[in-house]
Amino acid sequence: MEAVVSEDLVKIYEGGVKALDSVSLSVKSGIVFSLLGRNGAGKTTFLRIMATQLLPTSGRGYVLGHDIVSEAGKIREKIAVIPQESRPMYILTVKEHVKYFLMMRGLPMNEASQRSSRIIRDLGLEEYSNTLCMKLSGGLRRKVLVAMAMATEAEILFLDEPTTGLDPLSRRLVWDVIQRASRSGQTIFLTTHYMDEAEKISNEIAIIHSGRLLASGTLEELKKLTPYKLKAEIPSDSIRIEELSEYGRVLKLGRRIIVYMADEESSRKLHNYCISMRTPVTFSPLSLEDLFIKLVGENEYS
Amino acid sequence: MNIAREIRALNALVLMNGLKPIVRSPLWLVVELSFPLTLIFFISLYASEKAVSEALIGAAISLMTLSGLALQSDVVWLRVELKFQDMAVASPISPTTYMLGLALSELAYSSPAILLIMVLMILRGMITLGSIPLILLSLMLCWLFATSLGFYLSTKITDLRHIWALSSLLSVLISMLPPVYYSIELLPEWARILSLIIPTTHAALLAKDAVSLTSLTLLNKSISLTILLTWTITLTIIAAKRSTWREK
């Protein structure tokens, strides 16, 4: 079954800003799905529409088979959200946040208490359980919000940049919890700036730019969208950019030149050329970040 | 509607936005009490015993009204600053339960002050068993009216600074300026007529009548009750139907 489906979704805000331009997307149940995009690409708008917080201008959307406009009540029983830039209440403890949020969703106090203790332990927040949120660091506060959403055990979790501000270890703890939730059948729809996050925990990924969906699928499927398999990175001040085009597609990013290559033969030739020019070069397989830069970069400058 | 679930949601909101913050920051209880008690103190210095009794009734009505209006700031703060309302919208809680829960949490701040005012009224021999229903009805309608007004306005405003200004202005217009703390008879004719538009004037008239500070005819009492009810029902319907829950 499809967890989230959008058909030609359009959102035009008051003032005429087009945030979504005919976005059609489908997310299977029980997977971790990441929506990638630059700031202002339309990620949050899409998430908020599907999470029934915002009405679309046109198009259709379905969450677990329910229409996002006419059946929002049924959807809200089955989802939970962490909004971007949300903050906990400083005057409540970590446990109180999770427990009261569950009670607000209708859970009995005992069950809410047990569930909150469990998720607090899973997210490594045990030592802060009775600490007021005003005394927590920014990253820990973000983790409290993740705990609130996770504890709901909702069928779909919409997480808008859930790991922003977390240290690397905390990010991995959150990833673990997200993946565990997915293994137990929950669907996770998240937006993120972090390519490594999307690459590591997502089953499927979509890339959005200026309100338009550029690509969607598994990482392997996305990599097939480009003929390139390898990339080389060269400092831009050490070589003339025109001389590199015979080895592959060349992109200048600040002080770096990126060369995308289709095969190992091209990389061997480029390697020899760089040796002859006494220029440092680094080769690596194509990553999601490269794919993102290529797709978004092409759209940005085309 | 699952009543048990709604009660749990209300309980959660009262705990998170009312009782727990009060326990950790009890100074707010003093703040709630300071405004009406200061007014009563000044009135007691300059005016008669009857005026003090009127001010006590006014303080109770004012506290209930201000408690409802205080909802505005919290709703905007929870929505704009914390994004908590976004989490609530995408959950099974209804906007009415959310509004009521937050309104009850505001009442938790005002309750000790209202209780103290009531005790003072009892000590002064103002309250009899027979007067209690009308006093409670006036107070409840004031609270519901102000809560609905506060919630409706708060969902339309996106800047916390605007809501602070609006809240202060409404507090003056609804609970300070009209004849709530003082007798309507002190006003000139034109101001008296103007004050009758304001629902708190009628709440005060009814409550003062209940404790025999004024004597309303049955017709006047019915008119006051009708106006107060009309305001309350209209604003409750507007808050339920026209407040912005899901953004457009």
Coordinates of C-alpha atoms in Angstrom, one line a residue:
Chain A
M1 CA 0.0 0.0 0.0
E2 CA 1.1 3.6 -0.7
A3 CA 1.5 5.6 2.5
V4 CA 1.8 9.0 0.8
V5 CA 0.6 9.9 -2.7
S6 CA 0.5 13.3 -4.3
E7 CA -0.9 14.1 -7.8
D8 CA 0.0 17.4 -9.5
L9 CA 0.1 19.1 -6.1
V10 CA 0.4 22.9 -6.4
K11 CA 0.8 25.4 -3.7
I12 CA 0.8 29.2 -4.3
Y13 CA 1.0 31.3 -1.2
E14 CA -0.7 34.7 -0.8
G15 CA 1.4 37.1 -2.8
G16 CA 1.8 34.7 -5.6
V17 CA 4.9 32.7 -4.5
K18 CA 4.7 29.3 -6.1
A19 CA 6.1 26.9 -3.5
L20 CA 5.0 23.6 -5.3
D21 CA 4.7 23.2 -9.0
S22 CA 2.7 20.1 -9.9
V23 CA 4.4 17.6 -7.6
S24 CA 3.5 14.0 -8.1
L25 CA 5.1 11.6 -5.7
S26 CA 4.4 8.2 -4.2
V27 CA 5.8 6.8 -1.0
K28 CA 5.5 3.1 -0.1
S29 CA 4.4 2.0 3.4
G30 CA 7.0 0.9 5.9
I31 CA 10.0 2.7 4.4
V32 CA 12.2 5.6 5.3
F33 CA 11.6 8.3 2.6
S34 CA 13.8 11.4 2.4
L35 CA 12.8 14.5 0.6
L36 CA 16.0 16.5 -0.3
G37 CA 16.2 20.1 -1.5
R38 CA 17.9 23.4 -0.9
N39 CA 16.4 26.0 1.4
G40 CA 13.1 27.2 0.0
A41 CA 12.9 24.3 -2.4
G42 CA 9.4 23.4 -1.2
K43 CA 10.2 20.5 1.2
T44 CA 8.5 21.9 4.2
T45 CA 5.5 23.0 2.2
F46 CA 5.0 19.5 0.7
L47 CA 5.4 17.9 4.2
R48 CA 2.9 20.4 5.8
I49 CA 0.4 19.8 3.1
M50 CA 0.6 16.0 3.4
A51 CA 0.5 16.2 7.2
T52 CA -2.8 18.1 6.9
Q53 CA -1.4 21.4 8.4
L54 CA -1.7 23.3 5.2
L55 CA -4.2 23.3 2.3
P56 CA -2.9 22.8 -1.2
T57 CA -3.9 25.3 -4.0
S58 CA -4.7 22.5 -6.4
G59 CA -3.9 18.8 -7.0
R60 CA -4.7 15.8 -4.9
G61 CA -3.0 14.1 -2.0
Y62 CA -3.6 10.9 -0.1
V63 CA -2.2 9.6 3.1
L64 CA -2.8 5.9 3.8
G65 CA -5.6 6.1 1.2
H66 CA -7.4 9.1 2.8
D67 CA -7.8 12.4 0.9
I68 CA -5.7 15.1 2.6
V69 CA -8.4 17.8 2.1
S70 CA -11.7 16.0 2.8
E71 CA -10.5 13.2 5.2
A72 CA -7.9 15.1 7.3
G73 CA -9.5 13.8 10.6
K74 CA -8.8 10.2 9.6
I75 CA -5.3 11.0 8.6
R76 CA -4.5 12.8 11.9
E77 CA -5.3 9.7 13.9
K78 CA -2.5 7.9 12.1
I79 CA 0.3 10.5 11.8
A80 CA 2.7 12.5 14.0
V81 CA 4.9 15.5 13.0
I82 CA 8.0 17.2 14.1
P83 CA 7.9 20.7 12.5
Q84 CA 11.0 22.5 11.4
E85 CA 12.4 24.9 14.0
S86 CA 10.1 23.6 16.7
R87 CA 11.1 23.9 20.3
P88 CA 10.0 22.3 23.6
M89 CA 8.5 24.3 26.4
Y90 CA 11.4 25.3 28.7
I91 CA 9.4 24.9 31.9
L92 CA 8.6 21.2 31.4
T93 CA 10.9 18.3 31.9
V94 CA 11.8 15.9 29.1
K95 CA 9.5 13.1 30.4
E96 CA 6.6 15.6 30.9
H97 CA 6.9 16.7 27.3
V98 CA 6.6 13.2 25.9
K99 CA 4.0 12.0 28.4
Y100 CA 1.7 15.1 28.1
F101 CA 2.0 15.0 24.3
L102 CA 0.8 11.4 24.3
M103 CA -2.0 12.2 26.7
M104 CA -3.0 15.1 24.4
R105 CA -3.3 12.6 21.6
G106 CA -5.7 10.6 23.8
L107 CA -3.5 8.0 25.5
P108 CA -4.3 7.1 29.1
M109 CA -1.8 8.5 31.6
N110 CA -0.2 5.1 32.6
E111 CA 0.4 4.1 29.0
A112 CA 1.7 7.5 28.1
S113 CA 4.1 7.3 31.1
Q114 CA 5.4 3.8 30.1
R115 CA 5.8 4.7 26.4
S116 CA 7.6 8.0 27.3
S117 CA 10.1 6.1 29.6
R118 CA 10.8 3.6 26.8
I119 CA 11.5 6.2 24.0
I120 CA 13.5 8.3 26.4
R121 CA 15.7 5.3 27.1
D122 CA 15.9 4.4 23.4
L123 CA 17.1 7.9 22.5
G124 CA 19.7 8.0 25.2
L125 CA 17.8 10.7 27.1
E126 CA 17.5 8.8 30.4
E127 CA 19.8 10.9 32.4
Y128 CA 17.8 14.0 31.4
S129 CA 14.4 12.5 31.9
N130 CA 13.6 14.8 34.9
T131 CA 15.6 17.8 33.7
L132 CA 13.8 21.0 32.6
C133 CA 14.2 21.7 28.9
M134 CA 15.5 25.2 29.6
K135 CA 18.7 23.4 31.0
L136 CA 19.2 21.3 27.9
S137 CA 21.5 22.1 24.9
G138 CA 19.9 22.9 21.5
G139 CA 20.6 19.4 20.3
L140 CA 19.1 17.7 23.3
R141 CA 16.0 19.9 22.9
R142 CA 15.7 18.7 19.3
K143 CA 15.9 15.1 20.6
V144 CA 13.0 15.8 23.0
L145 CA 10.9 16.6 19.9
V146 CA 12.0 13.5 18.1
A147 CA 11.0 11.5 21.2
M148 CA 7.6 13.1 21.3
A149 CA 6.9 12.1 17.7
M150 CA 8.5 8.7 18.0
A151 CA 6.5 7.8 21.1
T152 CA 3.2 8.2 19.3
E153 CA 4.0 5.0 17.4
A154 CA 1.9 6.6 14.6
E155 CA 1.7 4.8 11.2
I156 CA 3.4 7.7 9.5
L157 CA 5.9 10.1 11.0
F158 CA 6.5 13.3 9.2
L159 CA 9.9 14.7 10.4
D160 CA 11.0 18.1 9.1
E161 CA 14.8 18.2 9.4
P162 CA 14.7 16.1 12.6
T163 CA 18.5 16.0 13.2
T164 CA 19.3 19.6 12.6
G165 CA 21.6 20.8 15.4
L166 CA 22.4 17.3 16.7
D167 CA 26.0 16.2 17.3
P168 CA 27.2 13.2 15.1
L169 CA 26.6 10.6 17.9
S170 CA 23.1 11.9 18.6
R171 CA 22.3 11.9 14.9
R172 CA 23.2 8.2 14.8
L173 CA 21.0 7.5 17.8
V174 CA 18.1 9.2 16.1
W175 CA 18.9 7.3 12.8
D176 CA 18.8 4.0 14.8
V177 CA 15.4 4.9 16.3
I178 CA 14.1 5.9 12.8
Q179 CA 15.3 2.7 11.3
R180 CA 13.8 0.6 14.1
A181 CA 10.5 2.4 13.7
S182 CA 10.6 1.6 10.0
R183 CA 11.4 -2.1 10.6
S184 CA 8.4 -2.3 12.9
G185 CA 6.2 -1.1 10.0
Q186 CA 6.0 2.7 10.5
T187 CA 6.6 4.9 7.5
I188 CA 9.0 7.7 8.0
F189 CA 8.8 10.7 5.7
L190 CA 11.6 13.1 6.4
T191 CA 13.1 16.2 4.9
T192 CA 16.8 16.8 5.4
H193 CA 19.8 18.9 4.2
Y194 CA 22.2 16.1 5.1
M195 CA 23.0 13.9 2.2
D196 CA 24.8 11.3 4.3
E197 CA 21.6 11.1 6.4
A198 CA 19.4 10.5 3.4
E199 CA 22.0 8.0 1.9
K200 CA 22.4 6.0 5.1
I201 CA 18.8 5.6 6.4
S202 CA 16.5 6.1 3.4
N203 CA 15.0 3.3 1.3
E204 CA 13.9 5.9 -1.2
I205 CA 14.8 9.5 -1.9
A206 CA 13.2 12.4 -3.8
I207 CA 14.9 15.6 -4.9
I208 CA 12.9 18.8 -5.1
H209 CA 14.0 22.1 -6.5
S210 CA 12.1 25.4 -6.9
G211 CA 8.9 23.5 -6.1
R212 CA 9.4 20.9 -8.9
L213 CA 10.2 17.3 -8.3
L214 CA 13.5 16.5 -10.1
A215 CA 13.9 12.8 -9.3
S216 CA 12.5 10.1 -7.1
G217 CA 13.4 6.5 -6.3
T218 CA 16.0 4.3 -4.5
L219 CA 19.6 5.5 -4.4
E220 CA 20.5 3.0 -7.1
E221 CA 17.6 4.2 -9.3
L222 CA 18.7 7.8 -8.8
K223 CA 22.3 7.0 -9.7
K224 CA 21.0 5.5 -13.0
L225 CA 19.6 8.9 -13.9
T226 CA 23.2 10.0 -14.7
P227 CA 25.6 8.2 -17.0
Y228 CA 28.4 9.1 -14.6
K229 CA 29.8 6.6 -12.1
L230 CA 32.9 8.3 -10.8
K231 CA 34.0 11.8 -9.9
A232 CA 37.3 13.6 -9.6
E233 CA 38.0 16.7 -7.5
I234 CA 40.7 19.1 -8.5
P235 CA 41.6 22.5 -7.0
S236 CA 40.5 25.1 -9.5
D237 CA 43.6 27.3 -9.3
S238 CA 45.9 24.5 -10.5
I239 CA 44.5 23.7 -13.9
R240 CA 42.6 25.2 -16.8
I241 CA 38.9 24.1 -16.8
E242 CA 38.6 23.9 -20.6
E243 CA 41.2 21.2 -20.8
L244 CA 39.1 18.8 -18.6
S245 CA 35.9 18.5 -20.7
E246 CA 37.3 15.6 -22.8
Y247 CA 37.3 13.4 -19.6
G248 CA 33.7 14.0 -18.6
R249 CA 31.2 16.6 -17.5
V250 CA 32.9 19.5 -15.7
L251 CA 31.4 21.6 -12.9
K252 CA 33.1 24.4 -11.1
L253 CA 32.1 24.7 -7.4
G254 CA 33.9 27.6 -5.7
R255 CA 37.6 26.7 -5.6
R256 CA 37.0 23.1 -6.7
I257 CA 36.5 21.6 -10.1
I258 CA 34.4 18.4 -10.2
V259 CA 34.7 16.1 -13.2
Y260 CA 32.0 13.5 -13.6
M261 CA 33.1 10.5 -15.5
A262 CA 31.2 7.6 -17.1
D263 CA 34.0 4.9 -17.0
E264 CA 37.3 3.9 -15.5
E265 CA 39.1 4.6 -18.7
S266 CA 38.3 8.3 -18.5
S267 CA 39.4 8.4 -14.9
R268 CA 42.7 6.7 -15.8
K269 CA 43.3 9.3 -18.6
L270 CA 42.4 12.1 -16.2
H271 CA 44.7 10.7 -13.6
N272 CA 47.6 10.6 -16.1
Y273 CA 46.8 14.1 -17.2
C274 CA 46.9 15.4 -13.6
I275 CA 50.2 13.7 -12.9
S276 CA 51.7 15.3 -16.0
M277 CA 50.3 18.7 -14.8
R278 CA 51.6 18.0 -11.2
T279 CA 48.0 18.7 -10.0
P280 CA 46.4 16.9 -7.0
V281 CA 43.3 15.0 -7.8
T282 CA 40.9 12.9 -5.7
F283 CA 38.8 10.1 -7.2
S284 CA 35.6 8.7 -5.6
P285 CA 32.5 6.9 -6.6
L286 CA 29.4 9.0 -7.3
S287 CA 27.6 9.8 -4.1
L288 CA 24.1 11.1 -3.4
E289 CA 25.6 14.5 -2.8
D290 CA 27.2 14.5 -6.3
L291 CA 23.9 13.5 -7.7
F292 CA 22.1 16.3 -5.8
I293 CA 24.7 18.8 -6.9
K294 CA 24.5 17.6 -10.5
L295 CA 20.6 17.6 -10.6
V296 CA 20.0 20.8 -8.7
G297 CA 23.1 22.5 -10.2
E298 CA 21.9 21.8 -13.7
N299 CA 18.5 23.1 -12.9
E300 CA 19.9 26.1 -11.2
Y301 CA 22.2 27.2 -14.0
S302 CA 20.3 25.9 -17.0
Chain B
M1 CA -16.6 11.8 20.2
N2 CA -14.7 9.8 22.8
I3 CA -15.3 11.6 26.0
A4 CA -12.5 9.8 27.9
R5 CA -10.0 10.8 25.2
E6 CA -11.1 14.4 25.2
I7 CA -10.8 14.6 29.0
R8 CA -7.2 13.2 28.8
A9 CA -6.4 15.8 26.2
L10 CA -7.8 18.6 28.4
N11 CA -5.9 17.2 31.4
A12 CA -2.6 17.1 29.4
L13 CA -3.0 20.7 28.2
V14 CA -3.9 22.0 31.7
L15 CA -0.9 20.2 33.1
M16 CA 1.6 21.3 30.5
N17 CA 0.5 24.9 30.1
G18 CA -1.0 25.6 33.5
L19 CA -0.3 23.5 36.6
K20 CA 3.3 22.5 36.0
P21 CA 4.4 26.1 35.0
I22 CA 2.6 27.5 38.0
V23 CA 4.3 25.1 40.4
R24 CA 7.7 26.1 38.9
S25 CA 7.0 29.8 38.6
P26 CA 4.4 30.6 41.3
L27 CA 5.2 34.4 41.0
W28 CA 2.5 34.4 38.2
L29 CA -0.2 33.8 40.8
V30 CA 0.9 37.0 42.6
V31 CA 0.9 38.8 39.3
E32 CA -2.7 37.6 38.6
L33 CA -3.8 38.9 42.0
S34 CA -1.9 42.1 42.1
F35 CA -4.0 44.0 39.4
P36 CA -7.5 43.6 40.9
L37 CA -6.3 43.9 44.5
T38 CA -4.5 47.1 43.7
L39 CA -7.7 48.6 42.2
I40 CA -9.7 47.4 45.2
F41 CA -7.2 48.9 47.5
F42 CA -7.4 52.4 45.8
I43 CA -11.2 52.2 45.7
S44 CA -11.3 51.4 49.4
L45 CA -9.2 54.5 50.2
Y46 CA -11.4 56.9 48.4
A47 CA -14.9 55.3 48.1
S48 CA -17.7 53.9 50.2
E49 CA -18.2 50.4 51.5
K50 CA -20.7 49.8 48.7
A51 CA -18.1 50.8 46.1
V52 CA -15.7 48.3 47.6
S53 CA -18.3 45.5 47.3
E54 CA -18.9 46.5 43.7
A55 CA -15.1 46.5 43.1
L56 CA -14.9 42.9 44.5
I57 CA -17.6 41.8 42.0
G58 CA -15.7 43.6 39.3
A59 CA -12.5 41.9 40.3
A60 CA -14.0 38.5 39.9
I61 CA -15.5 39.3 36.5
S62 CA -12.3 41.0 35.4
L63 CA -10.2 38.0 36.4
M64 CA -12.4 35.6 34.5
T65 CA -12.3 37.9 31.4
L66 CA -8.6 38.5 31.6
S67 CA -8.0 34.7 32.0
G68 CA -9.9 34.2 28.7
L69 CA -8.0 37.0 26.9
A70 CA -4.7 35.7 28.2
L71 CA -5.3 32.7 25.9
Q72 CA -4.3 34.9 23.0
S73 CA -0.7 35.3 23.9
D74 CA -0.2 31.6 24.7
V75 CA -1.9 30.4 21.5
V76 CA 0.4 32.7 19.4
W77 CA 3.5 31.7 21.4
L78 CA 2.7 28.0 21.1
R79 CA 2.0 28.4 17.4
V80 CA 4.6 30.8 16.2
E81 CA 7.5 30.4 18.6
L82 CA 7.4 26.7 19.6
K83 CA 5.4 25.3 16.5
F84 CA 3.5 23.3 19.1
Q85 CA 0.2 24.0 17.4
D86 CA 1.6 22.4 14.2
M87 CA 2.1 19.2 16.2
A88 CA -1.4 19.5 17.6
V89 CA -3.0 20.1 14.2
A90 CA -1.4 16.9 12.8
S91 CA -2.8 14.9 15.7
P92 CA -6.3 13.6 16.7
I93 CA -7.0 16.6 19.0
S94 CA -9.8 18.9 17.7
P95 CA -9.4 22.7 17.7
T96 CA -12.2 23.1 20.2
T97 CA -10.5 20.7 22.7
Y98 CA -7.2 22.5 22.1
M99 CA -8.9 25.9 22.8
L100 CA -10.7 24.6 25.8
G101 CA -7.6 22.9 27.2
L102 CA -5.5 26.0 26.9
A103 CA -8.3 28.1 28.3
L104 CA -8.6 25.9 31.3
S105 CA -4.8 26.1 31.8
E106 CA -5.2 29.9 31.9
L107 CA -7.9 29.5 34.4
A108 CA -5.5 27.6 36.6
Y109 CA -3.5 30.8 36.9
S110 CA -6.6 32.9 37.9
S111 CA -8.3 30.4 40.1
P112 CA -6.4 31.2 43.4
A113 CA -7.1 34.9 42.9
I114 CA -10.8 34.3 42.1
L115 CA -11.0 32.1 45.1
L116 CA -9.5 34.8 47.3
I117 CA -12.0 37.4 45.9
M118 CA -14.8 35.0 46.7
V119 CA -13.6 34.5 50.2
L120 CA -13.5 38.2 50.7
M121 CA -17.0 38.5 49.4
I122 CA -18.2 35.8 51.8
L123 CA -16.4 37.5 54.7
R124 CA -18.2 40.7 53.8
G125 CA -21.5 38.8 53.8
M126 CA -22.1 39.6 50.2
I127 CA -22.8 36.0 49.0
T128 CA -25.8 34.0 49.9
L129 CA -26.7 30.5 48.7
G130 CA -29.4 32.0 46.4
S131 CA -26.9 34.4 44.8
I132 CA -24.4 31.8 43.8
P133 CA -26.0 30.4 40.6
L134 CA -26.3 33.9 39.0
I135 CA -22.8 34.9 40.0
L136 CA -21.3 31.7 38.7
L137 CA -23.3 32.0 35.4
S138 CA -22.1 35.6 34.9
L139 CA -18.5 34.6 35.6
M140 CA -18.7 31.5 33.3
L141 CA -20.2 33.4 30.4
C142 CA -17.6 36.1 30.7
W143 CA -14.8 33.5 30.6
L144 CA -16.3 31.7 27.6
F145 CA -16.9 34.9 25.7
A146 CA -13.3 36.2 26.4
T147 CA -11.8 32.7 25.6
S148 CA -13.6 32.5 22.3
L149 CA -12.6 36.0 21.3
G150 CA -9.0 35.4 22.4
F151 CA -8.7 32.2 20.5
Y152 CA -10.3 33.5 17.3
L153 CA -8.0 36.6 17.2
S154 CA -4.9 34.6 18.1
T155 CA -5.3 32.3 15.1
K156 CA -5.3 35.3 12.8
I157 CA -2.2 37.0 14.2
T158 CA 1.3 35.8 13.4
D159 CA 3.4 38.2 15.4
L160 CA 3.6 37.9 19.2
R161 CA 4.2 41.6 19.6
H162 CA 0.9 42.4 17.9
I163 CA -1.0 40.1 20.2
W164 CA 0.6 41.6 23.3
A165 CA -0.7 45.0 22.2
L166 CA -4.1 43.7 21.2
S167 CA -4.4 41.8 24.4
S168 CA -3.6 44.9 26.5
L169 CA -6.1 47.0 24.6
L170 CA -8.9 44.5 24.9
S171 CA -8.2 44.1 28.6
V172 CA -8.8 47.8 29.1
L173 CA -11.8 48.0 26.8
I174 CA -13.5 45.0 28.2
S175 CA -12.6 44.8 31.9
M176 CA -11.3 48.2 33.0
L177 CA -13.3 50.9 31.1
P178 CA -16.9 49.6 31.3
P179 CA -18.8 49.7 34.6
V180 CA -17.3 46.4 36.0
Y181 CA -15.4 47.7 39.0
Y182 CA -17.7 50.6 39.6
S183 CA -21.5 51.3 39.4
I184 CA -23.1 52.0 36.0
E185 CA -25.0 54.8 37.6
L186 CA -21.8 56.9 37.9
L187 CA -21.6 57.2 34.2
P188 CA -23.2 60.0 32.1
E189 CA -26.2 58.9 30.0
W190 CA -24.3 58.6 26.7
A191 CA -21.5 56.5 28.3
R192 CA -24.1 54.3 30.0
I193 CA -25.8 53.5 26.7
L194 CA -22.4 52.9 25.1
S195 CA -21.3 50.6 27.9
L196 CA -24.4 48.4 27.4
I197 CA -22.8 47.1 24.2
I198 CA -20.1 45.5 26.2
P199 CA -20.8 42.0 27.6
T200 CA -18.9 42.5 30.8
T201 CA -21.2 45.4 31.7
H202 CA -24.1 42.9 31.7
A203 CA -22.2 40.3 33.6
A204 CA -21.4 42.9 36.3
L205 CA -25.0 44.0 36.4
L206 CA -26.3 40.5 36.8
A207 CA -23.7 39.6 39.5
K208 CA -24.3 42.9 41.4
D209 CA -28.0 42.2 41.2
A210 CA -27.4 38.7 42.7
V211 CA -25.7 40.2 45.7
S212 CA -28.2 43.1 46.0
L213 CA -25.8 45.9 45.1
T214 CA -28.2 46.9 42.4
S215 CA -31.8 46.0 41.8
L216 CA -32.7 45.0 38.2
T217 CA -36.3 44.5 37.1
L218 CA -37.0 41.0 35.7
L219 CA -37.1 42.6 32.2
N220 CA -33.7 44.3 32.6
K221 CA -32.3 41.1 34.1
S222 CA -33.6 39.1 31.0
I223 CA -32.2 41.7 28.6
S224 CA -28.7 41.6 30.3
L225 CA -28.7 37.8 30.3
T226 CA -29.8 37.7 26.6
I227 CA -27.1 40.2 25.5
L228 CA -24.4 38.3 27.5
L229 CA -25.6 35.0 26.1
T230 CA -25.8 36.3 22.5
W231 CA -22.2 37.6 22.7
T232 CA -21.0 34.4 24.2
I233 CA -22.8 32.1 21.8
T234 CA -21.9 34.2 18.7
L235 CA -18.2 34.3 19.6
T236 CA -18.1 30.6 20.5
I237 CA -19.5 29.8 17.1
I238 CA -17.1 32.2 15.4
A239 CA -14.2 30.7 17.3
A240 CA -15.3 27.1 16.4
K241 CA -16.0 27.8 12.8
R242 CA -13.8 30.7 11.7
S243 CA -10.6 30.2 13.6
T244 CA -7.6 29.1 11.5
W245 CA -6.6 25.7 12.5
R246 CA -5.3 24.3 9.2
E247 CA -3.5 27.1 7.3
K248 CA -4.7 28.1 3.9

